[in-house]
XYZ file of C-alpha atoms in Angstrom:
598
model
C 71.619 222.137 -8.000
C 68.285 222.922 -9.628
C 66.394 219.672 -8.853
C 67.733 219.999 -5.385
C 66.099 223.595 -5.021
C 62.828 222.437 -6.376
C 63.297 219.332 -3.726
C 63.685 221.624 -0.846
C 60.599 220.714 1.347
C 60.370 224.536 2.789
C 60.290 225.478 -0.423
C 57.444 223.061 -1.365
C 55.806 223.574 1.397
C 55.892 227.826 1.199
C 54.252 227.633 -2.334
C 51.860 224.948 -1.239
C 50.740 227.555 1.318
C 50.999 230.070 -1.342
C 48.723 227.964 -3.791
C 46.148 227.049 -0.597
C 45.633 231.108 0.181
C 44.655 231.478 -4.110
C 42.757 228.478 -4.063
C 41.411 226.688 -1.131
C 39.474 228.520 1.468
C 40.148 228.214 5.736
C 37.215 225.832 6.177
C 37.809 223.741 2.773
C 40.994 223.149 4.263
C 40.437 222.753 7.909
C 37.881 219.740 6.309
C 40.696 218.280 4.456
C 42.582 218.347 7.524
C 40.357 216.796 9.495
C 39.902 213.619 7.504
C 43.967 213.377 7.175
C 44.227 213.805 11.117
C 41.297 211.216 11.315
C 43.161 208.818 9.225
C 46.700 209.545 10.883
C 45.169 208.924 14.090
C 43.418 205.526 13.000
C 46.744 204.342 12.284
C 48.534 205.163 15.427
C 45.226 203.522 17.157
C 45.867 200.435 15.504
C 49.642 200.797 15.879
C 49.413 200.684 19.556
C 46.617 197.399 19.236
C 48.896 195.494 17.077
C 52.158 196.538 19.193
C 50.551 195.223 22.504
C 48.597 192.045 21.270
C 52.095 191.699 19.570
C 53.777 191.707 22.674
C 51.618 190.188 24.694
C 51.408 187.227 22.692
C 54.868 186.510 23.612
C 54.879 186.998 27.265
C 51.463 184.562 27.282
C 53.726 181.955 25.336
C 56.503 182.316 27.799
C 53.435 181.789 30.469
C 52.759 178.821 28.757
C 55.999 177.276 28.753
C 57.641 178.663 32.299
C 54.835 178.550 34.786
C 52.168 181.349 35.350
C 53.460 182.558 38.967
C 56.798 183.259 38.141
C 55.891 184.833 34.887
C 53.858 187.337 36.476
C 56.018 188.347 39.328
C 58.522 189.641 36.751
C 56.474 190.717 33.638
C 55.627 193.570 34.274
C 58.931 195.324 35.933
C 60.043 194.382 32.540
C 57.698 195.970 30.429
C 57.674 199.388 32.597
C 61.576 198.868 32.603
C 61.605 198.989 28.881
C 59.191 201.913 28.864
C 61.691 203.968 31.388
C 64.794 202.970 29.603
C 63.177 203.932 26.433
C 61.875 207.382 27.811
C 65.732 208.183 29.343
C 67.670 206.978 27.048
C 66.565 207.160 24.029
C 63.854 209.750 24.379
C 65.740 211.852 26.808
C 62.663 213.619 27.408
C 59.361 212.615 29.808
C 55.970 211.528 28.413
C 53.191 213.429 29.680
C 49.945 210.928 30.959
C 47.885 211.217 27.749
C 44.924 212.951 28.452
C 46.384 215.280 31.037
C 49.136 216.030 28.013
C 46.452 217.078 25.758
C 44.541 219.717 28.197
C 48.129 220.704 29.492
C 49.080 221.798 25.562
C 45.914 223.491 25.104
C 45.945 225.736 28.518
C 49.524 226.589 28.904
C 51.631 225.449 25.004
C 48.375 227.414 22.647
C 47.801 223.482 21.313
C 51.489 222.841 20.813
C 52.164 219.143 21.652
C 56.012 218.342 20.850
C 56.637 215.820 17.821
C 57.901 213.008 19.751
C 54.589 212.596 21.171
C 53.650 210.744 17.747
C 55.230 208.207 18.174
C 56.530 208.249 22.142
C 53.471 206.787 23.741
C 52.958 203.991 21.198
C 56.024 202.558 22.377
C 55.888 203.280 26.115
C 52.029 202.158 26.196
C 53.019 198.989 24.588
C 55.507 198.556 26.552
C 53.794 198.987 29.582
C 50.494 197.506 28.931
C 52.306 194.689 26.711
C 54.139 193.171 29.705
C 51.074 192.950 32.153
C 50.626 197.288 33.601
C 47.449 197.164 34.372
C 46.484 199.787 32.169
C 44.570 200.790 29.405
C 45.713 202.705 25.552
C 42.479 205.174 24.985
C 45.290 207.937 27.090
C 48.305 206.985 24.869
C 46.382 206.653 21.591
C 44.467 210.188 22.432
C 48.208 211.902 23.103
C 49.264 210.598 19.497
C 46.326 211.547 17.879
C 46.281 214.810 19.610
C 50.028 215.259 18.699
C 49.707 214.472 14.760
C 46.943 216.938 15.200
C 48.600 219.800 16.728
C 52.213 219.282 14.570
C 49.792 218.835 11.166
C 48.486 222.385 12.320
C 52.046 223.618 12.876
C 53.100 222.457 9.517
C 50.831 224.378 7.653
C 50.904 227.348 10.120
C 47.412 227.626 11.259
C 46.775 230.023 14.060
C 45.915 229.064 17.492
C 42.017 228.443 17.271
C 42.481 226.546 14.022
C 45.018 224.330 16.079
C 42.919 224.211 18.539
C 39.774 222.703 16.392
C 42.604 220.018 14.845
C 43.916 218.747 17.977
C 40.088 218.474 19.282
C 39.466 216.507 16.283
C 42.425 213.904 16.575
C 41.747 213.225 20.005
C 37.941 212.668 19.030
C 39.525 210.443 15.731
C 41.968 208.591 18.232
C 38.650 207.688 20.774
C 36.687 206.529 17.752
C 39.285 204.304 16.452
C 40.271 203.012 19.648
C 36.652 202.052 20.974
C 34.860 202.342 17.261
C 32.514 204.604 18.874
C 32.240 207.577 17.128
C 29.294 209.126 18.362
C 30.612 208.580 22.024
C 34.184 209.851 20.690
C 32.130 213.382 19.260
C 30.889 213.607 22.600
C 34.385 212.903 24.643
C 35.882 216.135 22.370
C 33.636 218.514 23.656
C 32.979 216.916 26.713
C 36.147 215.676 28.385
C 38.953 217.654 25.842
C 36.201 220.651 26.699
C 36.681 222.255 23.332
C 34.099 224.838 23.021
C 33.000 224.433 19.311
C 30.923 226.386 16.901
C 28.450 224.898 14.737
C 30.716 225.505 12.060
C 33.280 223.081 13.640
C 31.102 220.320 14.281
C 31.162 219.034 10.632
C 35.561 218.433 10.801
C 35.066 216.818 14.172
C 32.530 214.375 12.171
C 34.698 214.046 9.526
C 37.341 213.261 11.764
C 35.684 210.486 14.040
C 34.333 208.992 10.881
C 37.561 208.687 8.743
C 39.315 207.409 12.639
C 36.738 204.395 12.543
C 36.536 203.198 9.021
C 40.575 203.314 9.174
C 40.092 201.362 12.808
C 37.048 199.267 10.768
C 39.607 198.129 7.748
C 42.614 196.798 10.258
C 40.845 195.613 13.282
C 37.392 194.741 11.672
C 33.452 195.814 12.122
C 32.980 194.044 15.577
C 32.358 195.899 18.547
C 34.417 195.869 21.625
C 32.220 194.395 24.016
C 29.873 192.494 21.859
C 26.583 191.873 23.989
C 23.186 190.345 23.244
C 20.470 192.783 25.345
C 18.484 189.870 26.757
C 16.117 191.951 29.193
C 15.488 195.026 28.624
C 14.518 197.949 31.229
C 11.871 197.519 33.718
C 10.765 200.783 35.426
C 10.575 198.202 38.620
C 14.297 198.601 38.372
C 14.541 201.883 38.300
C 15.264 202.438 42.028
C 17.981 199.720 41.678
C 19.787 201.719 38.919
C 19.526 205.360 40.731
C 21.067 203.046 43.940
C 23.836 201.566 41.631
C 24.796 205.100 40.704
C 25.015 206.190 43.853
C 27.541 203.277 44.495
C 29.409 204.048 41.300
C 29.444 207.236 42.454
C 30.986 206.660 45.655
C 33.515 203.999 44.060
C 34.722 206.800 41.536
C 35.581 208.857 44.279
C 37.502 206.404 45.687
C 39.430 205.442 42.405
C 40.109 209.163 42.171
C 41.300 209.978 45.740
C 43.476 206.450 45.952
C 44.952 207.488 42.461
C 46.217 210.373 44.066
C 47.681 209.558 46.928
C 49.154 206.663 45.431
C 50.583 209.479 43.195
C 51.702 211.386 46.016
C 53.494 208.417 47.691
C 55.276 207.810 44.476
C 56.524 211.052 44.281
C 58.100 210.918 47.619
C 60.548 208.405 45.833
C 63.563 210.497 44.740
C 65.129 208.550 42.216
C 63.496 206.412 38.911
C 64.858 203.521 39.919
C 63.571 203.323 43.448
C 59.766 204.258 42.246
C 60.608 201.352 39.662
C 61.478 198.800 42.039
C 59.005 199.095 44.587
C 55.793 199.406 41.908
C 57.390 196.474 39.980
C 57.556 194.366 42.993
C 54.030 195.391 43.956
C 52.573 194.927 40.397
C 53.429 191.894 40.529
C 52.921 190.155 43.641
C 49.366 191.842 43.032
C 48.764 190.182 39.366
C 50.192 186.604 41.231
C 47.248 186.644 43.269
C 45.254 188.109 41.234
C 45.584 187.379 37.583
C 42.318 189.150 36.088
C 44.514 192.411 36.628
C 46.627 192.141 34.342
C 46.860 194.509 31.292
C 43.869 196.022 29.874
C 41.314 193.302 30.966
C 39.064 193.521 28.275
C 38.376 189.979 28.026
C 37.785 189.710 31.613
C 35.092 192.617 31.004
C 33.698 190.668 28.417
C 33.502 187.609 30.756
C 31.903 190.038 33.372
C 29.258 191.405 30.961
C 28.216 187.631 30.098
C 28.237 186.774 33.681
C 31.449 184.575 33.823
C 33.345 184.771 36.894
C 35.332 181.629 36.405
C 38.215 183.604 35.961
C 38.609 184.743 39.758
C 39.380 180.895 40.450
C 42.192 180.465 38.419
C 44.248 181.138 41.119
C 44.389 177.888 43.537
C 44.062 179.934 46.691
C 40.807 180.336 46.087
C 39.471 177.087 44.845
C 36.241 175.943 45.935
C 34.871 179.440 47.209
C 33.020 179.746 43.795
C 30.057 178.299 45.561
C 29.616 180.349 48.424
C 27.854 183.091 46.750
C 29.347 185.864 49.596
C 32.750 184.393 49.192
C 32.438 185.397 45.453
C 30.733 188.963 46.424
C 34.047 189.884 48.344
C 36.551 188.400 46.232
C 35.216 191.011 43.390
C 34.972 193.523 46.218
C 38.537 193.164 46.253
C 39.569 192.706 42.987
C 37.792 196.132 42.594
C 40.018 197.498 45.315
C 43.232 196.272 43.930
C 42.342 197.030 40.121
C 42.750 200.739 41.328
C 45.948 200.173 43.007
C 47.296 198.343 40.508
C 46.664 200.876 38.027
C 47.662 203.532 40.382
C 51.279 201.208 40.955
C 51.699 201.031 37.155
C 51.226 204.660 36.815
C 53.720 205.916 39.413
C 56.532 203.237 39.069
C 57.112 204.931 35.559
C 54.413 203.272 33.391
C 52.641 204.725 30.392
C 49.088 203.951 29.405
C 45.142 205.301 30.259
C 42.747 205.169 32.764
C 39.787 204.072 30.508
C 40.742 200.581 30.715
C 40.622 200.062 34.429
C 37.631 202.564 34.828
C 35.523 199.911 32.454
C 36.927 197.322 34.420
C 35.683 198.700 37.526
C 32.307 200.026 36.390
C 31.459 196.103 35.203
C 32.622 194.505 38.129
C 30.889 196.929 40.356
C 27.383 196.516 38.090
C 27.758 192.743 38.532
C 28.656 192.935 42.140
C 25.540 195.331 42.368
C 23.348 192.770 41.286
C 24.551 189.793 42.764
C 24.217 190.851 46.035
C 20.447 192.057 45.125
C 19.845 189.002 43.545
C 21.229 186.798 46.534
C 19.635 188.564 49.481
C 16.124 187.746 47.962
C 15.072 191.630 47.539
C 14.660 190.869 43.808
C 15.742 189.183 40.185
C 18.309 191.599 38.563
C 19.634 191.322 35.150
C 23.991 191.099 35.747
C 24.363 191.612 32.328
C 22.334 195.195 32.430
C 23.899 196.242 35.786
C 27.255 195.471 34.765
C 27.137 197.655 31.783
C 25.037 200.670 33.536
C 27.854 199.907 36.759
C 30.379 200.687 33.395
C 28.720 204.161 32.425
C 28.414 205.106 36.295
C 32.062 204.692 36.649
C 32.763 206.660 33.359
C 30.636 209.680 34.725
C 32.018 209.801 37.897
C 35.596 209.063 37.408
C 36.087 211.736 34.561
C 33.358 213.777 34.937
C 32.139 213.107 32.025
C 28.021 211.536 32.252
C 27.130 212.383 28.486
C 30.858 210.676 27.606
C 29.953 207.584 29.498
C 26.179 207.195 28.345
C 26.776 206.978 24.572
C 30.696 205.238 25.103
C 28.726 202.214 26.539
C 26.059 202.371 24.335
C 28.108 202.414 20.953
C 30.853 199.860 22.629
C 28.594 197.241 23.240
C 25.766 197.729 21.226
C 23.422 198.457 23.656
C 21.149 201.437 22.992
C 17.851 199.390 24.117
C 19.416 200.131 27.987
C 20.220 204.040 27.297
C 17.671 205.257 29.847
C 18.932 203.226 32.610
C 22.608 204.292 31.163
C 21.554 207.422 31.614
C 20.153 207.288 34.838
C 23.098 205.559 36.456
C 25.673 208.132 35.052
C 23.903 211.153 35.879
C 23.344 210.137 39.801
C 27.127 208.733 39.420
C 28.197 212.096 38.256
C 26.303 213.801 40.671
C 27.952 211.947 43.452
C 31.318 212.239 42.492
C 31.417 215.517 42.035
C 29.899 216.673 45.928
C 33.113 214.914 47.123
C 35.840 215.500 44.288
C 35.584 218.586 42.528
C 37.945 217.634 39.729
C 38.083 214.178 38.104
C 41.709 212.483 37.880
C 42.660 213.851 34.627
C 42.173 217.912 35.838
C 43.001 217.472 39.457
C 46.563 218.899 38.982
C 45.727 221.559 35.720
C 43.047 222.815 38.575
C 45.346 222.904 41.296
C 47.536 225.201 39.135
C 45.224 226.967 37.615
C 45.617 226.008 34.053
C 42.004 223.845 33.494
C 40.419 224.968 30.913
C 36.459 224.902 31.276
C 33.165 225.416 29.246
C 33.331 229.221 30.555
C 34.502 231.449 27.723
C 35.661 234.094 30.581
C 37.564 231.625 32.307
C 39.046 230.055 29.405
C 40.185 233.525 27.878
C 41.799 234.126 31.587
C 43.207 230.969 31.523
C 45.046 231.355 27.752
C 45.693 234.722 28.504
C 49.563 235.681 29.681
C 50.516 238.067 31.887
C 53.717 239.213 30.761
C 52.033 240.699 27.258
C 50.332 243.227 29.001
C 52.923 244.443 31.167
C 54.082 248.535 30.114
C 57.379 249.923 30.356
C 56.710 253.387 29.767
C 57.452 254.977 32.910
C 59.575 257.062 34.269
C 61.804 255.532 37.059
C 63.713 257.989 39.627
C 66.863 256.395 41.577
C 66.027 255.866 45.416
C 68.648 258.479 46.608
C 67.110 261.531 44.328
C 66.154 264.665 45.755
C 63.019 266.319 44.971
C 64.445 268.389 42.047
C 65.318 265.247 39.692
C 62.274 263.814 40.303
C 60.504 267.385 39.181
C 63.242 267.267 36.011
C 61.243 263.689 35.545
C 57.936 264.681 36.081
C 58.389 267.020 33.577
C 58.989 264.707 30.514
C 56.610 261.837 31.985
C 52.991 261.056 30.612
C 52.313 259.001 33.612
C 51.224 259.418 36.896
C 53.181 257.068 38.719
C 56.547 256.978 39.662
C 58.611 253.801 40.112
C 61.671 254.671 42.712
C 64.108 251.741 41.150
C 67.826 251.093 41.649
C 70.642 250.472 39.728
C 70.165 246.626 39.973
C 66.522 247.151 39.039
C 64.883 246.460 42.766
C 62.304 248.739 43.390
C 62.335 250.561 46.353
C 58.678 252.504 46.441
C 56.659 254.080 43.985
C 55.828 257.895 43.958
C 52.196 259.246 42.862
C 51.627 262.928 41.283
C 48.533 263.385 43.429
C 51.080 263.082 46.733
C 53.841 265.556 45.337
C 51.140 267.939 43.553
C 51.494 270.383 46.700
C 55.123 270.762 46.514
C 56.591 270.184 42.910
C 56.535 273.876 42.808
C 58.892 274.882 45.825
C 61.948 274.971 44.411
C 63.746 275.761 48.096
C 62.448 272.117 48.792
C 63.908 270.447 45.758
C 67.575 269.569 47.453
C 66.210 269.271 50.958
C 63.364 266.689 50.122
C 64.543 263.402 49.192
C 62.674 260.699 46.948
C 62.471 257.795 49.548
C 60.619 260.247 52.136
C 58.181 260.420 49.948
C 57.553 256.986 48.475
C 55.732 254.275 49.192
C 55.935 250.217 48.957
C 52.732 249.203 46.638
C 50.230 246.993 48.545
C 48.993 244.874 45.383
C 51.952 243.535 42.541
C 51.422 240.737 40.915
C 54.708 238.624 39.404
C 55.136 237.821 36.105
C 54.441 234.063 36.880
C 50.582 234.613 37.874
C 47.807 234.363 35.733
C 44.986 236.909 34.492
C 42.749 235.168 37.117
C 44.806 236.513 39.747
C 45.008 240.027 37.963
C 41.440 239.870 37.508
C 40.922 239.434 41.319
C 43.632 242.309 42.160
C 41.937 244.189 40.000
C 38.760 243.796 41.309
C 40.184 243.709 44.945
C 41.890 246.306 45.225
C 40.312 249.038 43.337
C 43.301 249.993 41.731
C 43.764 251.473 38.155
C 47.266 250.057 37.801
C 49.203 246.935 39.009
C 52.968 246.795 39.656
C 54.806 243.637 38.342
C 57.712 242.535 40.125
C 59.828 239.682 40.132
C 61.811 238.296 42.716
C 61.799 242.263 43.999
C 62.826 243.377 40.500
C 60.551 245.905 38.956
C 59.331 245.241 35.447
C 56.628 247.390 35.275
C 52.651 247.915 35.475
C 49.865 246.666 33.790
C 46.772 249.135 33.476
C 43.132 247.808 33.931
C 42.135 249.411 30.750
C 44.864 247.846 29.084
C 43.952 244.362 30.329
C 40.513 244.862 29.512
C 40.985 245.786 25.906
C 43.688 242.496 25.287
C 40.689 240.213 27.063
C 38.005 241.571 24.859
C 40.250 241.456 21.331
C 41.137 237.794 22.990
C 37.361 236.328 23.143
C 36.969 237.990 19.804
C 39.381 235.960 18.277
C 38.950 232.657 20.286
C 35.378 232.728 19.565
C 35.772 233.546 15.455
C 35.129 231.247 12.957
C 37.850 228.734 12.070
């Protein structure tokens, strides 16, 4: 009985914690953390890499043996199958898209990411991308990351900044192992997570992203994912041609984003899993029959792409011989850029699991090419493919996740190519620029902005955003019953501190509300108290709020209205008021202690 007490893991882990507060300081161990996150989150990157070459391996074998056509008509219904099966039966809970998951947790669950999200999306991912979804693992391996990051912080009971920093960090380890970028995955944290991070914090997320890509380094190897030899480097004659290509990229990022969506929306019509899974199986894969190059990830078509190999588009039969007729080419990558977003969009909303970074690189390269083929072909002048392709691959970064600094340095540490990092950044600024007059929110924030749970760079907004409602709501006063007379609300009055008046019912509706300043003039008439009644003298409140809305809609009733206090009432129930001065004093203590040190 005594080894088993000494065994107990709360136990262990209360005088651990115990031993940490004598011992180890909040920012030795938020260091040590970060380096165990960054290794955890390593792993699960190259869990996911192994699972879905593993698996994809097989299905190219079957290819192999049974005929490609048939193959992939039916691959991937199976893997997406699998995924759903897994996710309803097994699981018997849904799995958030990645990224979306991880701003989700930090605006509305204080960094809380449940646990099966550590292991969930490697399986549904591989699944999914396994079998042919054309879709990519950076989402899936940030949600894992992000998860071991947040339930490592709820282990050890860290508050909610300190979670916060953690979960920033894994989803910068799980980019850097993924990729083995870490600069670019530093930049993603505080860019596209939008963590808003001290100095002070800066060294963990380091530690982090380094540990993530030595871990990624010592299972996958040094070599960089799109391994590319910089043959010409920037001309400033060119530089018109790369402001014009992120323009285009631009443009194409809005339409990724706004096809996405309604593709989402159609989806959603669908009632039932196994309608949404029939119809985007059968699509996926009369899509992939035609046109191979979309299935999965696509990285090695990318790499074909970036060394100017479009052989690939021919392996279908049906278009045999168009390889030399040069606009023939042009619109068959026209269209496989078309498709590539409705394939990933079809994935996505027949039940799939997996990322968008996949297909956005996809894109961007086959746009860059494109670019520069047609340039090249119409005589205007000699562009590089190679260069375009990878500046058409940071143009589509910026603009599809709003995220220019993200896709300058991804690029750059993916492929090696920092001798093209002013024409990088060129492209993805104007591509940025252009997105974001015609989509205001980039595919991963669309919804969290719709509801009003983004987090931004704004400290104010944040704090609003993290902020709930329902903690600032008071219960102190008095309520009078709708059917009083004057002389029990004066036997109120007399033992309130407040002001106002709530005229409530027995089930809790309220009825009206009753100020001092209205009954001053006759609270001392006694031959009115049994002839007055309350509900003559009451009054339905022009601003409430309910307990579901957030402090930026307090905020503007506040400011609106003019009001000192705000009724809360749900579903016509009161609960009570909140007081300016009150909400004032919980935003300022909250920006104090968001903004502290870790």
């Amino acid at each position: 009985m005594g080894l088993k007490n000494k065994l107990n893991p709360e136990k262990l882990l209360g005088r651990f914690l115990r031993w940490r507060l004598r011992h180890i300081s909040n920012r030795q161990f938020i260091m040590f953390l970060s380096i165990l996150v960054g290794i955890a989150s390593g792993l699960g990157a190259v869990a996911i890499k192994n699972s879905v070459h593993f698996i994809s391996v097989l299905v190219q074998d079957v290819i192999h043996v049974e005929g490609q056509g048939y193959i992939f008509l039916i691959s991937p219904i199976i893997g997406i199958l699998l995924a759903v099966l897994f996710i309803k039966f097994v699981l018997k809970r849904p799995v958030r898209h990645g990224i979306p998951n991880v701003l989700y947790a930090l605006s509305k669950r204080k960094g809380r990411i449940r646990r099966h999200n550590m292991f969930s999306s490697i399986v549904t991912s591989s699944l999914t991308v396994g079998f042919g979804g054309s879709v990519g693992l950076e989402g899936p391996t940030v949600s894992t990351g992000a998860a071991i990051g947040s339930n490592i912080g709820q282990l050890f009971h860290l508050n909610f900044r300190q979670i916060t920093l953690l979960l920033g960090c894994a989803s910068a380890a799980a980019m850097s192992a993924i990729f083995k970028a870490p600069i670019a995955a530093i930049v993603f944290a505080l860019e596209v997570i939008m963590l808003d991070l001290t100095l002070t914090a800066i060294v963990p997320l380091l530690m982090a992203s380094a540990s993530a890509v030595l871990t990624s380094y010592l299972f996958l190897g040094q070599q960089v994912l799109y391994p590319v030899t910089i043959t010409e480097t920037f001309e400033i004659n060119d530089l018109l041609f790369y402001i014009l290509l992120g323009v285009i990229t631009g443009l194409v990022a809005v339409y990724f984003t706004k096809a996405y969506l309604h593709i989402e929306r159609l989806f959603g019509k669908l009632k039932t899993v196994l309608s949404r899974l029939i119809v985007g199986g059968i699509g996926l894969g009369i899509l992939l029959f035609f046109f191979p190059s979309l299935y999965g990830e696509g990285y090695d078509i990318i790499n074909s792409l970036l060394a100017g190999d479009i052989s690939f588009l021919f392996d279908q039969k049906l278009f045999a011989g168009l390889e030399y007729f040069w606009p023939a080419v042009a619109g068959l990558i026209l269209i496989m850029i078309a498709l590539k977003v409705v394939a990933t969009s079809i994935t996505f909303g027949s039940g799939g699991v997996g990322g968008i970074f996949a297909p956005t690189l996809f894109i961007g390269s086959s746009t860059g090419l494109l670019f520069a083929m047609v340039v090249s072909n119409l005589g205007i002048t000699e562009l590089s493919e190679q260069n375009f392709a990878l500046a058409g691959m940071g143009g589509l970064i910026a603009g599809v996740l709003h995220a220019p600094l993200t896709g300058l340095f991804l690029i750059a540490d993916v492929t090696g190519g920092y001798e093209l990092f002013l024409p990088l950044m060129i492209t993805a600024t104007i591509s940025f620029a252009t997105a974001k007059t015609f989509v205001k929110n980039s595919v991963y924030t669309h919804q969290l902005a719709q509801r009003k749970e983004l987090l931004t760079h704004d400290k104010d907004q944040v704090a609003l955003a993290l902020m709930d409602v329902t903690k600032l709501i008071e219960t102190d006063f008095s309520v009078i019953l709708p059917d009083a007379k004057l002389g029990d609300l004066v036997e109120v009055v007399s033992k309130a501190h407040r002001n106002l008046f709530p005229v409530v019912d027995n089930r809790g509706i309220l009825h009206g509300m009753v100020k001092m300043d209205d009954i001053r003039n006759i609270i001392f008439k006694p031959d009115l108290y049994e002839s007055v009644e309350v509900k003559d003298l009451m009054y339905m409140p022009e601003y409430f709020i309910s307990p579901d809305d957030s402090m930026e809609d307090l905020v503007e009733i506040f400011r609106t209205s003019g009001r000192f206090n705000i009724a809360v009432i749900d579903k016509g129930k009161y609960l009570g008021f909140i007081s300016r001065a009150n909400a004032f004093t919980a935003y300022r203590n909250f920006v104090k202690r968001f903004s502290g040190e870790y």
